[in-house]
Amino acid sequence: MHVLALTKPDGRALTLYAQAPLQGIADAPSPFQEPLGRSPHLRRHPLRGEWITYAAYRQDRTFLPPPEYNPLAVTVDPRLPTELPQGNWDIAVFDNRFPSLSLDADEVPESIVDTAPGTGKCEVVVFAQDRLTSLSRLPVAHIDLLLQVWADRTAELGAIDSIHYVLPFENRGAEVGVTLHHPHGQIYAYPTVPPVPARMQEIASAHYEANGRGVLQDHIAKEIEDGQRILYLGEHAVAFVPAAARYPYEVWIATIAPVATFCDLDEAQRVDLARALKTVLMKYDALWDRPFPYLMAWYQAPTDGRPHPESHLHAEIYPPYRTRDRLKYLAGTEIAAGWFAMDALPEDKAQELQRIDVDIDS
Amino acid sequence: MHVLALTKPDGRALTLYAQAPLQGIADAPSPFQEPLGRSPHLRRHPLRGEWITYAAYRQDRTFLPPPEYNPLAVTVDPRLPTELPQGNWDIAVFDNRFPSLSLDADEVPESIVDTAPGTGKCEVVVFAQDRLTSLSRLPVAHIDLLLQVWADRTAELGAIDSIHYVLPFENRGAEVGVTLHHPHGQIYAYPTVPPVPARMQEIASAHYEANGRGVLQDHIAKEIEDGQRILYLGEHAVAFVPAAARYPYEVWIATIAPVATFCDLDEAQRVDLARALKTVLMKYDALWDRPFPYLMAWYQAPTDGRPHPESHLHAEIYPPYRTRDRLKYLAGTEIAAGWFAMDALPEDKAQELQRIDVDIDS
């Protein structure tokens, strides 16, 4: 992996990653020239005990681009700068101009609830230069590079004292609110372990203490033995519709042996994980012969400086469709109670995806 | 309140409620004549420890009504029976034909995760006979009747040993997945306290133990003293945009003094709560001069047979819009991390709603 770290005119970081040595890279452009005062703040929900981020300046996006303007394309006309320079980079990561969390956060308003600065970092990860491609269509080696990029970001962000959790994710498709269709994901780096991974850590820790093994490690062993819902099984990585899926086409992807974070993957594991991911995403797109929307999140160990033998890096993918034409809306029971209701059995949905043959090496 | 309990031809319960004595009520109709085998099951999520309901028969809705058929209208043509009879009822409650939870649940499939019968109950609450009205447009006395209906259902469902939590909610609008626009809500009765109220109970209990007062009681006192986000303040009830709102137009409605469940409301509290609710819903509809979609959930004490001095009945309303034209999608950080990010300050959204004058008694 080749890496080049640059700084944009407005002070934001840009890091370029490539399989080949980087050369002939222009200066880092930016659609914005002035530094932005970024001071999101947190308020604590009194009944849930969760932090919520407020970044009111996100409303003031005064930049009004022409309709065809794509900020994630490389800059061709310097009078219309985008976020990215020309050159032979494969993947790019830059600071979100309108972050929900920022290392510069320092202002905290008076409030009747607990408050704190919105410390953290929000990064945009551009998966490729071609706006018409997608993660599913990129070669395995390119996806493998993305896993290395996520490792690099986890290492860099996790090393910051005030960052305790690094979450890479991708929202794909208008159905999940995406307006910018150039293939990209995001990384949120949080000042504390957020509620969902915190709950998962609690359960994983209790299981590890009681059994000396990881809860996901044990679950994966059972999924492989059962075999009913497996979508990919390699030497080091596995993908399956989990027996307790909360979304109709939910899929988990993981190494078979527990690995705490992206940084702990060895090359064989990483390549197999890339193959598992490409397999699942190709099956998704082939299912209805159209781009398949989803939210994909990668859970890993907290970066709080403590060892986490209970953690097991894995992706959970939540697609919004329950059938070709019907969205699964999260409503009363899911949102208000946290109790998911499913019309479809995971075994049936797994079968639909198993039936689809894909060739990830073509 | 006048009550009439009936049974449908397929065995489901129907209860009619009215302000005036009920008379001339026809037999309980049903679009379905055969009893339905209802056996949802639960599976426990290994990483989250949460139950998920699977009700695969919900997919087999073979009944194909004509396009203008409204199952929540009263039956006019007996050859095309709906869910409801003619007569002078104001509010009706009946068993969902395709429930996610059922007291008849008894089958549990083999699985690699923990399983249990999907014990519980799912009821439909029809707010009025007029399909063109809405909760916001019903008179205060009718909304007061609905609060009595919710109390009656809480008492009846809560008295069942296997029911530990009763959650009335309304999903309103196509934006939150509603396809049937006749004004109605639902009640889910769960076999255990679901994850979200369970977490809230934990925090409320800790606060009560430490302070001898309710956490919401204390928060309400601060909201009233602060005054910035108040939308309604009566002698017994209050409505406000909470200081730690997670949705741009989120509103909470509660009695000022803690009341554990709907059953514990006295008449003065109940009427004031109805006035607060109508005020908020009228403001919502007036904001953009169109029906305002939302999810409204009413949290109350568990019905687990234990005293709950820490509980405080209240509604939380989550609208899906962040501006007139823009939906707030729950994506990466909200869904995957449980960490909400807001562009708008609660104080600003409260001001928008405060500016709107409504006359709830007209």
XYZ file of C-alpha atoms in Angstrom:
724
model
C 0.000 0.000 0.000
C 1.260 3.470 -0.893
C 0.115 6.469 1.089
C 0.313 10.224 0.568
C -0.885 12.680 3.217
C -1.915 16.153 2.034
C -3.640 19.212 3.477
C -6.463 21.076 1.794
C -6.526 24.903 1.510
C -9.153 25.050 4.261
C -6.966 23.004 6.603
C -8.657 19.642 6.231
C -6.603 16.463 5.844
C -6.624 14.379 2.665
C -4.902 10.999 2.471
C -4.482 9.131 -0.780
C -3.954 5.375 -0.975
C -2.837 3.279 -3.938
C -1.664 -0.169 -4.900
C 1.071 1.310 -7.136
C 3.513 4.058 -6.109
C 1.759 7.440 -6.135
C 3.073 9.942 -8.654
C 2.072 13.154 -10.345
C -0.480 14.066 -7.682
C -1.669 17.664 -7.889
C -2.181 19.847 -4.799
C -5.114 18.894 -2.578
C -8.126 20.866 -3.796
C -11.202 21.927 -1.849
C -14.552 23.369 -2.858
C -14.149 25.558 0.244
C -11.218 27.894 0.779
C -11.873 29.286 4.254
C -11.272 27.264 7.413
C -14.556 26.313 9.021
C -15.184 26.865 12.717
C -16.237 23.391 13.764
C -17.604 23.085 17.226
C -20.279 20.460 17.540
C -21.448 19.745 21.073
C -22.961 16.781 22.872
C -26.008 16.616 25.101
C -26.873 13.615 27.199
C -30.377 12.152 26.857
C -31.732 12.116 30.411
C -33.881 8.994 29.978
C -31.529 6.914 27.794
C -28.141 8.042 29.048
C -26.909 8.378 25.450
C -24.948 11.252 23.947
C -26.451 13.110 21.001
C -24.359 15.320 18.708
C -25.558 18.788 17.701
C -23.804 20.427 14.787
C -26.040 23.342 13.928
C -23.564 24.751 11.367
C -24.327 21.717 9.199
C -27.482 23.559 8.162
C -25.460 26.458 6.740
C -24.151 24.721 3.663
C -24.013 27.851 1.557
C -22.120 26.172 -1.254
C -24.569 25.722 -4.122
C -23.022 23.549 -6.814
C -24.330 23.199 -10.368
C -26.579 20.126 -10.759
C -23.944 17.939 -12.411
C -21.189 18.878 -9.976
C -19.744 15.851 -8.184
C -17.533 16.842 -5.228
C -16.052 13.314 -5.157
C -14.818 13.444 -8.765
C -11.246 14.553 -9.383
C -10.781 18.240 -10.098
C -10.652 18.898 -13.835
C -11.393 22.622 -13.965
C -9.463 24.444 -11.182
C -12.142 27.140 -11.139
C -14.540 24.430 -9.953
C -12.467 22.541 -7.388
C -13.773 19.264 -5.996
C -12.551 17.370 -2.943
C -9.995 15.309 -4.880
C -6.910 15.810 -7.061
C -6.007 14.006 -10.241
C -3.433 11.232 -10.116
C -3.138 7.478 -9.768
C -4.688 7.076 -6.330
C -7.182 4.240 -5.773
C -8.854 5.255 -2.527
C -9.000 8.657 -0.817
C -9.914 9.716 2.709
C -10.606 13.303 3.730
C -12.094 15.215 6.647
C -15.799 15.875 6.295
C -16.332 19.609 5.775
C -19.484 19.485 7.937
C -18.556 16.982 10.631
C -20.854 15.820 13.410
C -17.779 15.370 15.597
C -14.525 17.344 15.486
C -11.176 17.443 17.302
C -11.562 21.257 17.297
C -14.796 21.121 19.273
C -14.570 23.377 22.307
C -17.791 25.339 22.749
C -20.503 23.965 24.969
C -23.776 25.843 25.441
C -25.656 26.192 28.704
C -28.249 23.476 29.003
C -30.511 21.748 31.503
C -28.971 18.408 30.446
C -25.327 17.259 30.676
C -23.193 18.623 27.851
C -19.703 18.063 26.453
C -17.687 19.165 23.431
C -18.458 17.107 20.319
C -14.957 15.670 20.227
C -14.230 13.157 17.491
C -13.694 12.960 13.779
C -15.797 12.331 10.672
C -14.034 11.200 7.527
C -15.226 10.513 4.010
C -13.750 7.452 2.262
C -13.913 7.587 -1.532
C -13.792 3.994 -2.755
C -12.627 4.693 -6.328
C -12.228 7.409 -8.946
C -14.977 6.019 -11.180
C -18.318 7.404 -10.040
C -20.193 4.655 -11.882
C -18.535 1.740 -10.126
C -19.466 0.313 -6.732
C -17.811 -1.698 -3.995
C -19.383 -4.847 -5.469
C -17.750 -4.215 -8.849
C -14.250 -3.361 -7.687
C -11.634 -6.133 -8.026
C -10.789 -8.184 -4.944
C -7.373 -6.492 -4.773
C -9.044 -3.070 -4.631
C -11.388 -4.219 -1.855
C -8.362 -5.652 -0.079
C -6.778 -2.198 -0.328
C -9.919 -0.723 1.265
C -9.501 -3.109 4.208
C -5.928 -1.837 4.541
C -7.194 1.746 4.395
C -9.683 1.010 7.172
C -6.797 -0.498 9.176
C -4.676 2.611 8.580
C -7.523 4.916 9.640
C -8.276 2.782 12.697
C -4.618 2.935 13.715
C -4.330 6.695 13.155
C -7.667 7.681 14.701
C -7.472 5.094 17.476
C -4.075 6.473 18.532
C -5.694 9.802 19.435
C -6.299 9.831 23.205
C -9.770 11.318 22.954
C -10.998 8.727 20.411
C -12.405 5.546 21.918
C -14.210 3.956 18.993
C -13.694 3.916 15.204
C -16.662 2.890 13.050
C -16.324 2.571 9.257
C -19.647 2.319 7.456
C -21.266 2.696 4.071
C -24.783 3.955 3.386
C -25.652 2.869 -0.126
C -28.687 3.961 -2.122
C -31.308 6.686 -2.139
C -33.474 4.396 -0.001
C -31.120 4.938 2.937
C -30.836 8.677 2.320
C -27.769 8.850 0.089
C -27.832 11.787 -2.313
C -24.269 11.528 -3.602
C -23.932 8.368 -5.682
C -20.193 8.327 -6.237
C -19.148 5.183 -4.309
C -17.996 6.222 -0.852
C -18.292 5.410 2.803
C -17.666 7.230 6.037
C -15.703 6.785 9.221
C -16.963 8.130 12.533
C -14.447 8.312 15.375
C -16.236 8.711 18.719
C -15.066 10.068 22.087
C -16.755 7.179 23.947
C -17.923 3.744 22.852
C -21.394 4.426 21.346
C -24.515 2.691 22.755
C -24.774 -0.158 20.227
C -21.146 -1.325 20.276
C -21.078 -0.681 24.048
C -23.954 -3.111 24.548
C -22.242 -5.632 22.261
C -18.972 -5.264 24.199
C -20.809 -5.913 27.464
C -22.299 -9.140 26.154
C -19.046 -10.211 24.511
C -17.088 -9.557 27.717
C -19.505 -11.586 29.840
C -19.384 -14.444 27.339
C -15.582 -14.335 27.159
C -15.249 -14.338 30.914
C -17.599 -17.302 31.263
C -16.304 -19.364 28.346
C -12.816 -18.175 27.465
C -14.024 -17.787 23.876
C -15.653 -15.011 21.850
C -19.431 -14.896 21.525
C -19.160 -14.276 17.772
C -16.444 -16.940 17.484
C -18.865 -19.448 19.041
C -21.760 -18.237 16.907
C -19.700 -18.564 13.716
C -18.732 -22.124 14.634
C -22.443 -22.951 14.979
C -23.347 -21.210 11.704
C -20.670 -23.187 9.859
C -21.745 -26.465 11.464
C -25.411 -25.760 10.703
C -24.575 -24.609 7.177
C -28.117 -23.512 6.305
C -27.422 -19.803 5.979
C -23.816 -19.692 4.752
C -23.116 -17.470 1.724
C -19.329 -17.714 1.648
C -16.925 -20.005 3.441
C -13.211 -19.577 2.855
C -10.215 -20.729 4.795
C -10.195 -17.592 6.963
C -13.453 -15.721 6.376
C -17.161 -16.443 6.359
C -20.372 -14.657 5.339
C -23.874 -15.690 6.354
C -27.435 -14.577 7.019
C -27.416 -14.776 10.832
C -29.911 -17.115 12.525
C -31.289 -14.097 14.392
C -31.343 -11.604 11.496
C -33.248 -8.382 12.208
C -33.477 -7.376 8.530
C -34.702 -9.692 5.759
C -31.422 -9.783 3.818
C -29.108 -9.076 6.746
C -25.619 -10.524 6.335
C -22.628 -10.742 8.656
C -19.067 -11.046 7.376
C -16.161 -11.954 9.638
C -12.903 -13.730 10.016
C -13.433 -17.231 11.386
C -10.789 -16.738 14.057
C -11.367 -13.703 16.279
C -9.422 -10.609 15.284
C -9.920 -7.463 17.396
C -9.558 -4.711 14.789
C -8.667 -4.149 11.139
C -5.085 -3.585 12.327
C -4.844 -7.177 13.563
C -5.706 -8.874 10.249
C -2.924 -10.843 8.610
C -2.714 -10.799 4.833
C -4.399 -14.167 4.272
C -7.317 -13.207 6.516
C -7.638 -9.823 4.876
C -7.711 -11.184 1.345
C -10.271 -13.821 2.301
C -12.397 -11.147 3.999
C -12.242 -9.100 0.777
C -13.412 -12.164 -1.170
C -16.273 -12.746 1.269
C -17.363 -9.115 1.036
C -17.262 -9.059 -2.767
C -19.237 -12.319 -2.899
C -22.032 -10.918 -0.748
C -22.220 -7.565 -2.549
C -22.291 -9.259 -5.969
C -25.098 -11.554 -4.812
C -27.018 -8.527 -3.562
C -26.730 -6.690 -6.893
C -27.599 -9.836 -8.850
C -30.666 -10.652 -6.728
C -32.953 -8.179 -8.487
C -30.509 -7.175 -11.202
C -30.127 -3.657 -9.876
C -27.904 -1.881 -7.320
C -28.901 -3.213 -3.909
C -29.090 -0.542 -1.182
C -27.834 -1.233 2.319
C -26.198 0.086 5.441
C -22.920 -1.723 6.127
C -21.174 -1.206 9.468
C -17.852 -2.681 10.611
C -17.668 -3.357 14.330
C -14.287 -3.710 15.970
C -12.656 -3.381 19.386
C -12.749 -0.007 21.172
C -9.568 2.067 20.910
C -9.564 2.885 24.608
C -6.069 1.583 25.264
C -7.279 -1.590 26.954
C -6.914 -5.137 25.568
C -10.108 -6.544 24.053
C -9.777 -10.321 23.658
C -13.588 -10.480 23.569
C -13.836 -8.365 20.399
C -14.245 -9.840 16.958
C -14.059 -7.611 13.895
C -17.078 -8.099 11.634
C -19.450 -6.389 9.258
C -23.208 -6.288 9.676
C -25.142 -5.342 6.545
C -28.747 -4.143 6.803
C -30.655 -3.849 3.525
C -33.856 -1.755 3.596
C -35.897 -4.021 1.284
C -37.960 -6.962 2.474
C -39.024 -7.954 -1.051
C -38.176 -6.585 -4.474
C -40.837 -3.862 -4.184
C -41.321 -3.418 -0.481
C -39.217 -1.526 1.997
C -39.000 -2.648 5.588
C -39.835 0.475 7.554
C -38.566 0.649 11.090
C -41.650 1.729 12.991
C -43.328 1.392 16.388
C -41.947 -1.871 17.664
C -38.452 -1.484 16.201
C -37.804 2.201 16.928
C -39.815 2.710 20.103
C -39.304 -0.688 21.733
C -36.079 -1.947 20.108
C -37.938 -5.212 19.422
C -37.616 -6.240 15.783
C -40.429 -8.083 13.990
C -39.667 -10.129 10.887
C -42.039 -11.585 8.305
C -39.311 -13.631 6.665
C -37.239 -16.448 8.091
C -33.451 -16.015 7.792
C -33.272 -19.529 6.296
C -35.529 -18.498 3.384
C -33.692 -15.270 2.688
C -30.361 -17.092 2.849
C -31.627 -19.563 0.277
C -32.537 -16.751 -2.123
C -28.983 -15.435 -1.877
C -27.371 -18.894 -1.973
C -29.058 -19.660 -5.295
C -27.205 -16.812 -6.985
C -23.864 -17.794 -8.463
C -21.249 -15.107 -8.745
C -17.714 -15.101 -10.057
C -15.646 -12.743 -7.945
C -12.472 -13.228 -9.986
C -13.854 -12.373 -13.406
C -66.927 5.288 29.014
C -69.147 2.572 27.596
C -67.622 -0.725 26.533
C -68.885 -3.667 24.492
C -66.774 -6.813 24.049
C -67.491 -8.955 20.972
C -65.909 -11.904 19.186
C -65.302 -12.085 15.450
C -66.219 -15.165 13.367
C -62.536 -16.112 13.204
C -62.218 -15.973 16.978
C -60.528 -12.619 17.330
C -61.653 -10.160 19.995
C -63.248 -6.811 19.171
C -63.959 -4.211 21.843
C -65.995 -1.107 21.151
C -65.740 2.058 23.242
C -68.046 5.064 23.299
C -68.828 8.229 25.198
C -72.602 7.526 24.936
C -74.287 4.192 25.740
C -73.714 1.715 22.910
C -76.806 0.596 21.061
C -77.841 -1.101 17.841
C -74.420 -2.666 17.304
C -74.399 -5.379 14.623
C -72.462 -8.643 15.023
C -68.688 -8.352 14.875
C -67.648 -8.792 11.241
C -64.343 -10.038 9.853
C -62.804 -10.078 6.387
C -61.556 -13.561 7.367
C -63.844 -16.384 8.422
C -61.414 -19.170 9.339
C -59.407 -19.124 12.553
C -55.750 -18.450 11.856
C -53.009 -20.615 13.308
C -50.844 -17.984 14.940
C -47.526 -19.154 16.203
C -44.805 -16.555 15.969
C -41.521 -17.468 17.606
C -38.641 -15.553 19.125
C -34.920 -15.893 18.544
C -32.312 -14.212 20.689
C -29.678 -12.101 18.957
C -26.360 -13.570 20.156
C -24.433 -10.273 20.066
C -27.141 -7.922 21.339
C -29.064 -10.189 23.703
C -32.364 -8.944 22.241
C -35.362 -11.002 21.218
C -36.530 -10.826 17.621
C -40.005 -11.979 16.542
C -40.476 -14.157 13.470
C -44.001 -14.466 12.103
C -43.508 -16.035 8.715
C -47.264 -16.492 8.131
C -47.524 -12.715 7.892
C -46.236 -13.102 4.344
C -49.235 -15.267 3.399
C -51.816 -12.524 3.323
C -53.930 -14.134 0.656
C -56.819 -11.718 1.062
C -56.760 -9.422 -1.971
C -59.220 -6.577 -1.458
C -60.462 -4.234 -4.185
C -58.435 -1.011 -4.328
C -60.986 1.149 -2.539
C -61.650 -1.416 0.208
C -60.916 -0.041 3.673
C -60.822 -2.779 6.338
C -61.159 -0.141 9.069
C -64.425 1.294 7.697
C -67.693 -0.038 9.113
C -69.254 -2.906 7.161
C -71.884 -1.631 4.746
C -72.186 -4.586 2.355
C -72.191 -7.881 4.325
C -70.706 -9.652 1.300
C -67.643 -7.465 1.758
C -67.128 -7.548 5.525
C -64.589 -5.198 7.105
C -63.134 -5.371 10.599
C -65.840 -3.182 12.150
C -69.621 -3.144 12.633
C -71.981 -0.217 12.255
C -73.239 1.536 15.387
C -72.474 4.485 17.613
C -69.020 3.432 18.813
C -66.250 6.045 18.931
C -63.108 3.916 19.235
C -62.597 0.222 18.446
C -59.868 -2.235 19.383
C -59.404 -5.624 17.740
C -56.809 -8.396 17.540
C -54.445 -8.027 14.600
C -55.146 -10.807 12.088
C -51.409 -11.161 11.375
C -49.840 -10.564 14.770
C -46.116 -10.477 15.484
C -46.883 -11.802 18.966
C -49.743 -14.092 20.036
C -51.044 -15.729 23.206
C -51.547 -18.872 21.059
C -47.853 -19.086 20.183
C -46.537 -22.539 20.965
C -44.277 -23.767 18.166
C -40.567 -23.173 18.378
C -38.223 -24.298 15.601
C -34.810 -25.841 16.116
C -32.151 -23.175 15.953
C -28.524 -22.496 16.799
C -29.661 -19.472 18.847
C -31.961 -19.349 21.887
C -35.624 -19.529 20.951
C -38.991 -19.067 22.677
C -42.651 -18.918 21.689
C -43.683 -15.471 20.414
C -46.018 -14.918 23.337
C -47.814 -11.597 23.456
C -50.554 -9.677 21.744
C -50.897 -7.198 18.893
C -53.998 -5.046 18.769
C -55.256 -2.469 16.301
C -56.857 0.674 17.753
C -59.212 2.479 15.375
C -59.357 6.096 16.529
C -62.661 7.031 14.870
C -65.213 5.956 12.262
C -64.350 8.805 9.884
C -61.449 7.737 7.695
C -60.693 11.363 6.784
C -60.183 12.607 10.318
C -57.008 12.325 12.396
C -56.053 12.327 16.044
C -55.208 16.027 15.724
C -58.718 16.849 14.501
C -60.716 14.841 17.018
C -62.303 16.824 19.891
C -60.491 16.851 23.238
C -63.251 14.648 24.701
C -62.623 12.021 22.012
C -58.861 12.095 22.679
C -59.669 11.811 26.383
C -61.695 8.695 25.526
C -58.653 7.291 23.714
C -56.569 7.761 26.860
C -59.249 5.808 28.743
C -59.137 3.105 26.067
C -55.362 2.855 26.432
C -55.890 2.546 30.203
C -58.461 -0.203 29.681
C -56.159 -2.115 27.329
C -53.185 -1.656 29.677
C -55.256 -3.044 32.553
C -56.582 -5.990 30.552
C -53.337 -6.921 28.804
C -51.173 -6.152 31.819
C -53.259 -8.520 33.951
C -52.148 -11.455 31.782
C -49.275 -13.218 33.553
C -47.194 -13.648 30.423
C -47.412 -9.953 29.435
C -44.752 -7.728 30.983
C -44.986 -4.577 28.893
C -47.802 -2.769 27.062
C -46.811 -0.226 24.392
C -49.456 1.856 22.579
C -48.113 3.625 19.503
C -49.180 5.318 16.299
C -47.287 5.292 13.020
C -48.690 8.150 10.955
C -47.984 8.813 7.286
C -46.612 7.056 4.236
C -43.166 8.376 5.214
C -43.111 5.977 8.169
C -44.495 3.069 6.154
C -48.231 3.407 6.742
C -50.322 2.133 3.849
C -53.727 2.265 5.529
C -54.679 5.881 6.111
C -57.799 5.438 8.230
C -56.659 6.942 11.575
C -55.492 4.125 13.807
C -52.757 3.047 16.147
C -51.489 -0.216 17.530
C -50.778 -1.812 20.858
C -47.977 -4.336 21.314
C -48.035 -6.411 24.497
C -44.642 -8.047 25.082
C -43.579 -11.093 27.132
C -40.563 -9.230 28.526
C -39.712 -5.550 28.840
C -38.272 -4.677 25.393
C -34.715 -3.286 25.054
C -35.568 0.429 24.821
C -37.974 0.651 27.778
C -35.713 -1.779 29.699
C -32.789 0.618 29.343
C -35.022 3.529 30.358
C -36.252 1.597 33.401
C -32.661 0.897 34.451
C -31.742 4.571 34.332
C -35.000 5.617 36.011
C -34.495 3.091 38.812
C -30.927 4.235 39.478
C -32.066 7.860 39.527
C -35.001 7.107 41.817
C -32.824 5.169 44.227
C -30.268 7.956 44.369
C -32.696 10.882 44.560
C -36.082 9.609 45.685
C -37.573 11.322 42.639
C -38.246 10.327 39.034
C -35.697 11.144 36.339
C -38.442 12.426 34.027
C -40.076 14.261 36.934
C -36.800 16.100 37.522
C -36.282 16.732 33.820
C -39.785 18.159 33.457
C -39.186 20.519 36.393
C -36.071 21.795 34.608
C -37.856 22.133 31.251
C -40.630 24.168 32.899
C -38.148 26.365 34.770
C -36.080 26.897 31.616
C -39.208 27.483 29.516
C -37.358 27.734 26.175
C -38.840 24.609 24.584
C -42.316 24.394 26.161
C -45.240 23.886 23.748
C -48.032 23.355 26.271
C -48.176 23.926 30.012
C -51.373 23.078 31.853
C -52.099 22.505 35.513
C -51.330 18.772 35.203
C -49.705 18.139 31.830
C -46.841 19.505 29.781
C -45.494 19.156 26.232
C -42.051 20.235 25.055
C -39.237 19.688 22.597
C -36.752 17.963 24.922
C -33.344 19.607 25.450
C -31.733 16.405 24.137
C -34.062 15.755 21.188
C -32.847 13.061 18.766
C -35.261 14.089 15.993
C -35.661 17.679 14.740
C -39.327 18.035 15.784
C -39.287 15.509 18.626
C -41.828 16.248 21.365
C -42.482 14.666 24.746
C -45.866 14.843 26.455
C -46.367 13.892 30.097
C -48.160 14.554 33.307
C -46.188 16.939 35.496
C -46.489 14.653 38.515
C -45.244 11.098 37.914
C -47.952 8.589 37.057
C -46.844 4.992 36.404
C -49.363 3.887 33.748
C -52.503 5.053 31.940
C -54.477 3.256 34.676
C -53.111 5.632 37.320
C -54.277 8.877 35.694
C -56.978 10.784 37.503
C -59.597 12.574 35.434
C -58.041 16.028 35.693
C -54.634 14.711 34.623
C -56.156 12.738 31.781
C -58.097 15.654 30.348
C -55.055 17.905 30.570
C -52.937 15.245 28.841
C -55.551 15.084 26.060
C -55.331 18.868 25.693
C -51.526 18.740 25.548
C -51.620 16.001 22.914
C -54.148 17.821 20.758
C -52.124 21.035 21.013
C -48.962 19.340 19.756
C -50.658 17.457 16.923
C -52.485 20.593 15.737
C -49.208 22.522 15.731
C -47.590 19.740 13.700
C -50.337 19.789 11.056
C -50.324 23.583 10.921
C -46.522 23.835 10.578
C -46.489 23.074 6.840
C -50.244 23.097 6.349
C -50.380 19.369 5.628
C -50.731 16.170 7.669
C -47.526 15.791 9.660
C -46.154 12.243 9.802
C -44.674 10.820 12.997
C -44.136 7.841 15.206
C -45.741 8.360 18.618
C -44.968 5.912 21.429
C -46.367 5.929 24.953
C -43.968 4.609 27.578
C -45.330 3.416 30.899
C -44.390 1.104 33.778
C -43.855 -2.610 33.073
C -46.793 -4.870 33.957
C -44.584 -7.396 35.705
C -46.459 -7.330 38.983
C -43.831 -5.239 40.759
C -44.275 -1.642 41.934
C -42.617 0.952 39.695
C -42.358 4.257 41.550
C -39.554 5.208 39.119
C -41.846 5.048 36.067
C -43.473 8.094 34.527
C -46.051 7.698 31.761
C -45.187 9.834 28.754
C -45.325 10.049 24.980
C -42.307 10.511 22.750
C -43.100 11.664 19.213
C -40.510 11.243 16.443
C -41.292 13.011 13.161
C -39.316 11.854 10.102
C -38.851 15.325 8.561
C -35.980 17.647 9.370
C -37.263 20.435 7.131
C -40.380 20.810 5.010
C -38.797 18.894 2.114
C -36.126 16.790 3.747
C -36.464 13.542 5.588
C -34.068 12.670 8.371
C -32.811 9.224 7.435
C -31.489 7.079 10.215
C -28.230 5.836 8.793
C -24.720 4.794 9.840
C -24.244 6.622 13.090
C -27.836 6.324 14.315
C -28.603 2.726 13.321
C -25.172 1.122 13.614
C -23.810 3.072 16.582
C -26.968 4.293 18.339
C -25.381 7.757 18.356
C -27.763 10.377 16.966
C -26.482 13.389 15.024
C -28.633 16.500 14.726
C -28.263 19.499 12.428
C -30.916 21.474 14.244
C -30.951 22.719 17.813
C -34.018 21.736 19.876
C -34.403 25.407 20.867
C -34.823 26.441 17.210
C -37.297 23.675 16.388
C -39.261 24.459 19.538
C -39.485 28.090 18.454
C -40.933 27.094 15.079
C -43.664 25.136 16.857
C -44.202 27.768 19.566
C -44.943 30.414 16.924
C -47.987 28.479 15.723
C -51.207 29.354 17.508
C -53.850 26.682 17.709
C -57.318 26.627 19.241
C -57.946 23.167 20.634
C -61.493 23.946 21.737
C -62.870 25.207 18.433
